[in-house]
Coordinates of C-alpha atoms and ligand atoms in Angstrom, one line a residue:
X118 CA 0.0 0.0 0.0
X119 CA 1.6 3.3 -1.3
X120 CA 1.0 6.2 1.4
X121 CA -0.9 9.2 0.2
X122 CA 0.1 12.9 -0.4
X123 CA -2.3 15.8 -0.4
X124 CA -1.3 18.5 -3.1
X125 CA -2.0 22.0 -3.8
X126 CA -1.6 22.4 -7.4
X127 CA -1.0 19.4 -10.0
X128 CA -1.0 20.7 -13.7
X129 CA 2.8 22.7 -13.8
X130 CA 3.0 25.1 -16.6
X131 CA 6.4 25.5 -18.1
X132 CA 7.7 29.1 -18.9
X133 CA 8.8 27.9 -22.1
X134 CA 8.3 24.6 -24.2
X135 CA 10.3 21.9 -23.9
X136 CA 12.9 21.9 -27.1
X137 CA 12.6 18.0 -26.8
X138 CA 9.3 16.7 -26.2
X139 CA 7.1 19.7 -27.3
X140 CA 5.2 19.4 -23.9
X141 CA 3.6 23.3 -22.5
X142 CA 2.7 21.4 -19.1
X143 CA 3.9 18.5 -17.1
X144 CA 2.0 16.5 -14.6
X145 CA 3.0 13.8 -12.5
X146 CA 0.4 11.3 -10.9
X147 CA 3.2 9.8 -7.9
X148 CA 5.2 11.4 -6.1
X149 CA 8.8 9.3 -6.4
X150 CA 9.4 6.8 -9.1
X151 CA 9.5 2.5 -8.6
X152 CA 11.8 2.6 -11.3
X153 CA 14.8 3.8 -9.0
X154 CA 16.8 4.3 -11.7
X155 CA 20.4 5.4 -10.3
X156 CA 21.4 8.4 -12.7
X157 CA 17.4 10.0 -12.6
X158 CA 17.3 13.7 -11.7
X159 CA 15.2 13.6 -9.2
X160 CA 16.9 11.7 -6.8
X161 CA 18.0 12.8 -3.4
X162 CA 17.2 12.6 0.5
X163 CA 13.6 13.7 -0.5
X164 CA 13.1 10.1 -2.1
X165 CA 16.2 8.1 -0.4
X166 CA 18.5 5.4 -2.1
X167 CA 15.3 3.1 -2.7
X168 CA 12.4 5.6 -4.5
X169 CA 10.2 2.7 -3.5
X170 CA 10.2 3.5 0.2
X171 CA 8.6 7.0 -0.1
X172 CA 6.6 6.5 -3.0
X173 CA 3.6 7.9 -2.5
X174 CA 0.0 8.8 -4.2
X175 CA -1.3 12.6 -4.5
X176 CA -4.5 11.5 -3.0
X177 CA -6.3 15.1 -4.4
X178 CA -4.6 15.2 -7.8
X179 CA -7.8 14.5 -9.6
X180 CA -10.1 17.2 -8.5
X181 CA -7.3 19.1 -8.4
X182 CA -6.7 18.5 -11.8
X183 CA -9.8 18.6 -13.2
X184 CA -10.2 22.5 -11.3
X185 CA -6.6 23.1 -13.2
X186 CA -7.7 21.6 -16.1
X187 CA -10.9 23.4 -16.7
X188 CA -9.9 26.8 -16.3
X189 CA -6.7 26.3 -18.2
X190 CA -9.2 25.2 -21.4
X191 CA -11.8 27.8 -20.3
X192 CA -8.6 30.4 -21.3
X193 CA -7.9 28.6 -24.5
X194 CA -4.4 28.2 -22.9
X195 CA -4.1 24.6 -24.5
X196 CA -0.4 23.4 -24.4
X197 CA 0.9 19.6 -24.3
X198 CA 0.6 17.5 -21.5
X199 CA 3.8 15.5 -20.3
X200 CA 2.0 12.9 -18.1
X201 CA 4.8 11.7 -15.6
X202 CA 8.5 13.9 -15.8
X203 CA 9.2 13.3 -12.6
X204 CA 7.9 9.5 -12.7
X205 CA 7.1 6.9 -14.7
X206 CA 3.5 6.7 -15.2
X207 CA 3.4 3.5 -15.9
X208 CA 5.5 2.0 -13.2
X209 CA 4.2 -1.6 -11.9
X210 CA 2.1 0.5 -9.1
X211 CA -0.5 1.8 -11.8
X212 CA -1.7 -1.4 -12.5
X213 CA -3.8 -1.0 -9.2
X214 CA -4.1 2.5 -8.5
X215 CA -5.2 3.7 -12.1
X216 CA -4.5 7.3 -11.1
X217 CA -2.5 7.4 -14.6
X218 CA -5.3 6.1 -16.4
X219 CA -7.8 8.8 -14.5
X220 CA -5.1 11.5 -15.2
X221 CA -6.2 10.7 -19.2
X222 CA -9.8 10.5 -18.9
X223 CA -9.7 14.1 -17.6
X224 CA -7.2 15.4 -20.2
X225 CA -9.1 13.1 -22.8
X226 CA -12.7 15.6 -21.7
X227 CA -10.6 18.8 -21.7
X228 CA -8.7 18.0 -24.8
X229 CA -5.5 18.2 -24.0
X230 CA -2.9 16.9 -26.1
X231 CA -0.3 15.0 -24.4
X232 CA 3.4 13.5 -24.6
X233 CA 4.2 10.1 -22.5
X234 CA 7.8 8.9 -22.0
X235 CA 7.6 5.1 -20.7
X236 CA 10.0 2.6 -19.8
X237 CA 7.2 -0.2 -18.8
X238 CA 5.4 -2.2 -20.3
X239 CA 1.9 -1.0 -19.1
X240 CA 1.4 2.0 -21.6
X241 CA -0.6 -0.4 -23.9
X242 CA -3.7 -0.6 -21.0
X243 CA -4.6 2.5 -21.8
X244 CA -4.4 2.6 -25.8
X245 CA -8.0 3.1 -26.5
X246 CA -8.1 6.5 -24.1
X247 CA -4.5 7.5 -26.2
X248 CA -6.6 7.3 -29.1
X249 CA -9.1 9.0 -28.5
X250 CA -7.1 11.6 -26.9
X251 CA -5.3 11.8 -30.2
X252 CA -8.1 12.5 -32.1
X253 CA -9.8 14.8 -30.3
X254 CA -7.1 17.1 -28.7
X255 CA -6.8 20.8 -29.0
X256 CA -3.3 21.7 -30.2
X257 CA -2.2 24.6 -29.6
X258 CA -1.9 27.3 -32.8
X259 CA 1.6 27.0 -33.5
X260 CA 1.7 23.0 -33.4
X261 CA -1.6 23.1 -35.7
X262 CA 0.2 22.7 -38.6
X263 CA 3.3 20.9 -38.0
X264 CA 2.0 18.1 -35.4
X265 CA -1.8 17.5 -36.3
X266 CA -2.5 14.8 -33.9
X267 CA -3.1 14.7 -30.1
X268 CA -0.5 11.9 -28.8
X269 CA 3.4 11.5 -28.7
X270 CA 4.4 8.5 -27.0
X271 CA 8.3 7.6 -26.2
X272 CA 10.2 4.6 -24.9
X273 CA 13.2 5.6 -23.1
X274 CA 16.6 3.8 -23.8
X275 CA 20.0 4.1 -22.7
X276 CA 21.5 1.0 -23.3
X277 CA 20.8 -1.8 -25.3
X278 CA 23.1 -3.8 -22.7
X279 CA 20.7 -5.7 -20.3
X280 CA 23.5 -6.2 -17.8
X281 CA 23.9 -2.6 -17.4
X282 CA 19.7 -2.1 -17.5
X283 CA 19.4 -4.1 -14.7
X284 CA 22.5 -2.2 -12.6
X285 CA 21.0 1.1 -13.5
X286 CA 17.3 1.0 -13.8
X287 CA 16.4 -2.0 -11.3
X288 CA 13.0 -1.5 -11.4
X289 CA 12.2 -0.7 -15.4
X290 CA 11.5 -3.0 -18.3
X291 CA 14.1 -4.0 -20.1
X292 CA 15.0 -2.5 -23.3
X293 CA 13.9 -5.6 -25.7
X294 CA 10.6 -5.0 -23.8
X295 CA 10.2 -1.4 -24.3
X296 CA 11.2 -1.9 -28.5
X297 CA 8.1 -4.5 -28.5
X298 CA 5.7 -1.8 -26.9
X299 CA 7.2 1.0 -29.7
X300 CA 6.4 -1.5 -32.5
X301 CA 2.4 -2.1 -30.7
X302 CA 2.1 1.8 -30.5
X303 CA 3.3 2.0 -34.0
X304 CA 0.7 -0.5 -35.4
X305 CA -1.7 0.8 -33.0
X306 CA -0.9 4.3 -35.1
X307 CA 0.6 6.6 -33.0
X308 CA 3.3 9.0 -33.5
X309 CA 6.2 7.1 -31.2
X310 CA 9.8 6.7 -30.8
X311 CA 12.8 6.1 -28.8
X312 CA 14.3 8.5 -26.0
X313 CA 18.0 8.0 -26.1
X314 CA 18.4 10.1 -22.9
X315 CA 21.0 9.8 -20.6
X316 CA 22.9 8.2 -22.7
X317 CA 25.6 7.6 -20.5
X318 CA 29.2 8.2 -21.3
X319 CA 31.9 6.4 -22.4
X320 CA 29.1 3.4 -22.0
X321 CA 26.6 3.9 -24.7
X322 CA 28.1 7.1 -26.6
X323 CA 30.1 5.5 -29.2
X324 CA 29.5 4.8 -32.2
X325 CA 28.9 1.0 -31.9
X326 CA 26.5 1.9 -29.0
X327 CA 25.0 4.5 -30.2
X328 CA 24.5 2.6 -33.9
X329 CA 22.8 -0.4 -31.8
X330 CA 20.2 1.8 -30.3
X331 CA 19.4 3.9 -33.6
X332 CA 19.1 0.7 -35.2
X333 CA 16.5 -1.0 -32.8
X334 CA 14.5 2.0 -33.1
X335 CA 14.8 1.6 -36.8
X336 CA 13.6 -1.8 -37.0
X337 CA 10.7 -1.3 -34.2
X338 CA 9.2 1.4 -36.4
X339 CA 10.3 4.3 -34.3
X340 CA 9.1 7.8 -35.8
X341 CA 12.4 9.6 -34.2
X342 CA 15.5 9.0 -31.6
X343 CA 16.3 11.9 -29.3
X344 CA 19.2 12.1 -27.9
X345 CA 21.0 13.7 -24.7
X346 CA 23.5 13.7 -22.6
X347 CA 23.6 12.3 -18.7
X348 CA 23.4 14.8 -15.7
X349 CA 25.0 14.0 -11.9
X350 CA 24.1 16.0 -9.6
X351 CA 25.4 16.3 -5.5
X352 CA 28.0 14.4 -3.2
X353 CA 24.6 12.9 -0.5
X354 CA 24.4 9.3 -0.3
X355 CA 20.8 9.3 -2.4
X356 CA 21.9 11.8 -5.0
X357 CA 22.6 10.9 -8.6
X358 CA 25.8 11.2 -9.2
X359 CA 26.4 9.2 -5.6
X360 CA 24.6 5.9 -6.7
X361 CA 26.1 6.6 -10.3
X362 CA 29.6 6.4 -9.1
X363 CA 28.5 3.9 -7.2
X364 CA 27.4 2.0 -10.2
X365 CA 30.9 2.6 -12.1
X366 CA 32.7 1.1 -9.2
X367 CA 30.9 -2.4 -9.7
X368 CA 31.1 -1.9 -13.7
X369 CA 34.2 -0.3 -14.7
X370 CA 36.2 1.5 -12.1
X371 CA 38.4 2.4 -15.1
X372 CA 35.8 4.8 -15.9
X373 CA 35.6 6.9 -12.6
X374 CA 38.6 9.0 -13.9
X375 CA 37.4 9.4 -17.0
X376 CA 34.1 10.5 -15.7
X377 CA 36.0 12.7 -13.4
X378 CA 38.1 14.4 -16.3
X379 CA 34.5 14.8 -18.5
X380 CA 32.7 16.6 -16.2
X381 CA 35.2 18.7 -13.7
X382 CA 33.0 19.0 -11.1
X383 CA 29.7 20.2 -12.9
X384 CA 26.3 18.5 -13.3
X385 CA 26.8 18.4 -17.0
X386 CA 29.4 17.0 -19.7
X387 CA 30.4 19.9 -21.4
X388 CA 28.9 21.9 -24.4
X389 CA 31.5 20.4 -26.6
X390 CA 30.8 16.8 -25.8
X391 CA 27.2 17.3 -26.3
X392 CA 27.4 18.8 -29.6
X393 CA 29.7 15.7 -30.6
X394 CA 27.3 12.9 -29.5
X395 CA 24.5 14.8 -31.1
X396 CA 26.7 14.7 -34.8
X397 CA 27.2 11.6 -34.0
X398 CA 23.7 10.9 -33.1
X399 CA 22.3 12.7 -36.5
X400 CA 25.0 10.6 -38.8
X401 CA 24.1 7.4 -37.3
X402 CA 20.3 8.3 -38.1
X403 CA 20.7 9.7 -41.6
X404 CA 21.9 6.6 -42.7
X405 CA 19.0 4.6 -41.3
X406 CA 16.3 7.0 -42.3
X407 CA 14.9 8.3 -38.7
X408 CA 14.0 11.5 -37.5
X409 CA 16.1 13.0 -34.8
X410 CA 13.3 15.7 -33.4
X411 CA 9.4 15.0 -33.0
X412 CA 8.5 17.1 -35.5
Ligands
SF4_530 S1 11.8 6.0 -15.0 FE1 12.3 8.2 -15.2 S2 11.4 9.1 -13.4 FE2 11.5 6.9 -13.0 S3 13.4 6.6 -11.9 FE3 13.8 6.3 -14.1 S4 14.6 8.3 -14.8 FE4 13.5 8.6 -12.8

């Protein structure tokens, strides 16, 4: 039994769009994420070194939501909806509570359009409301022209190495999983494809690597792969870059230094080393034909 969580407001507006994932708004139905993957920004003492201990449910969110919601589309002030950025919202706990499933219903009657990054398998419960929600949603008048549908759904991959998957993101499916979900939202007719983001470096940045992720995506129908770069953040013993280290130690100690010399101390490889996975990103998917942006 997950313990509950009142909240004040649900339905965060963003003061600019995401470059990424198009989204205007982001909502999050838990608080805390089963996933507990090691390198995710949101870990800290709030959440602990196991996210599964203090996961808990916004036990409001819904009327909340639907108050947020309603006056919001009252406005006109229709945006994108991430549904879960600070969660999965389709980790195992959904199954039962349904709060992800409720979250759509409401955005499905105001006509939001929304964006869903997944790395479980559960996303497919809940086609029929995606569909309809992709009909029917209310885009706003920039994305009228260029988007034209209501739904962008992602599976998130870092790694194709299943070894490493289960190291880094104990409690997620693993990536052969997540490619058989892509190619059922495909043929199910959404627009969907592949999160490369962290990828994590000196792990899944080369070319090799990177070529096996681009390629899966490829042959699981994927629309697009976006890519980006791995954050660590603080020295406590539940922060990211912490339990990353942590997970270098058991890996490949080897790489501590070279982590070390990559990022000198900030949260963030450097601009340089961003702007050469992402060539190397955009070669690898010219010559297999994909998309490397939503639109
Ligand atoms: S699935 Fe996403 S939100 Fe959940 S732990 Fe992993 S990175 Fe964090």
């Amino acid at each position: 039994m997950l313990s509950t969580k009142p909240v004040k407001s649900i339905l965060n507006k963003h003061k600019k769009r995401d470059n990424w994932f198009l989204d205007d708004y982001s909502v999050n139905p838990y608080d805390g994420c089963s996933c507990n993957c090691l390198y995710c920004y949101i870990r800290g003492s709030k959440y602990g070194e196991n996210m599964n201990d203090r996961l808990a449910v916004k036990e409001n969110a819904l009327a909340i939501l639907e108050k947020q919601l309603h006056a919001r589309a009252k406005k006109g002030d229709y945006g994108i909806v991430a549904v879960g950025s600070a969660t999965d919202a389709y980790m195992p706990h959904e199954a039962s509570y349904k709060i992800t499933e409720a979250f759509l219903r409401l955005l499905l009657k105001y006509r939001f359009p929304v964006f869903i990054s997944t790395k479980s398998t559960l996303i497919t419960r809940d086609m029929d409301l995606l569909q309809q929600i992709d009909k029917t949603a209310i885009l706003p008048a920039d994305l009228q022209g260029s988007l034209q549908r209501g739904v962008i759904l992602s599976v998130s991959i870092s790694t194709m190495d299943e070894n490493i998957c289960n190291m880094l993101e104990p409690g997620a499916a693993l990536p052969a999983e997540r490619l058989n979900i892509l190619k059922e939202l495909k043929a199910a007719g959404f627009l969907a494809g592949v999160n490369a983001i962290p990828v994590l470096p000196f792990i899944s940045d080369t070319e090799k690597e990177l070529q096996k992720i681009i390629a899966a995506a490829r042959q699981h129908d994927a629309d697009y792969v976006l890519t980006g770069g791995l954050t660590l953040f603080g020295s406590d013993k539940a922060d990211s870059k912490t339990l990353y280290y942590q997970f270098l130690q058991r890996y490949d100690a080897a790489l501590i230094k070279r982590y070390d010399a990559l990022y000198q101390g900030n949260f963030y490889p450097p601009w340089q080393y961003q702007q050469q996975l992402k060539a190397r990103a955009e070669k690898i998917a010219a010559t297999l034909n994909i998309r490397t942006s939503i639109l």
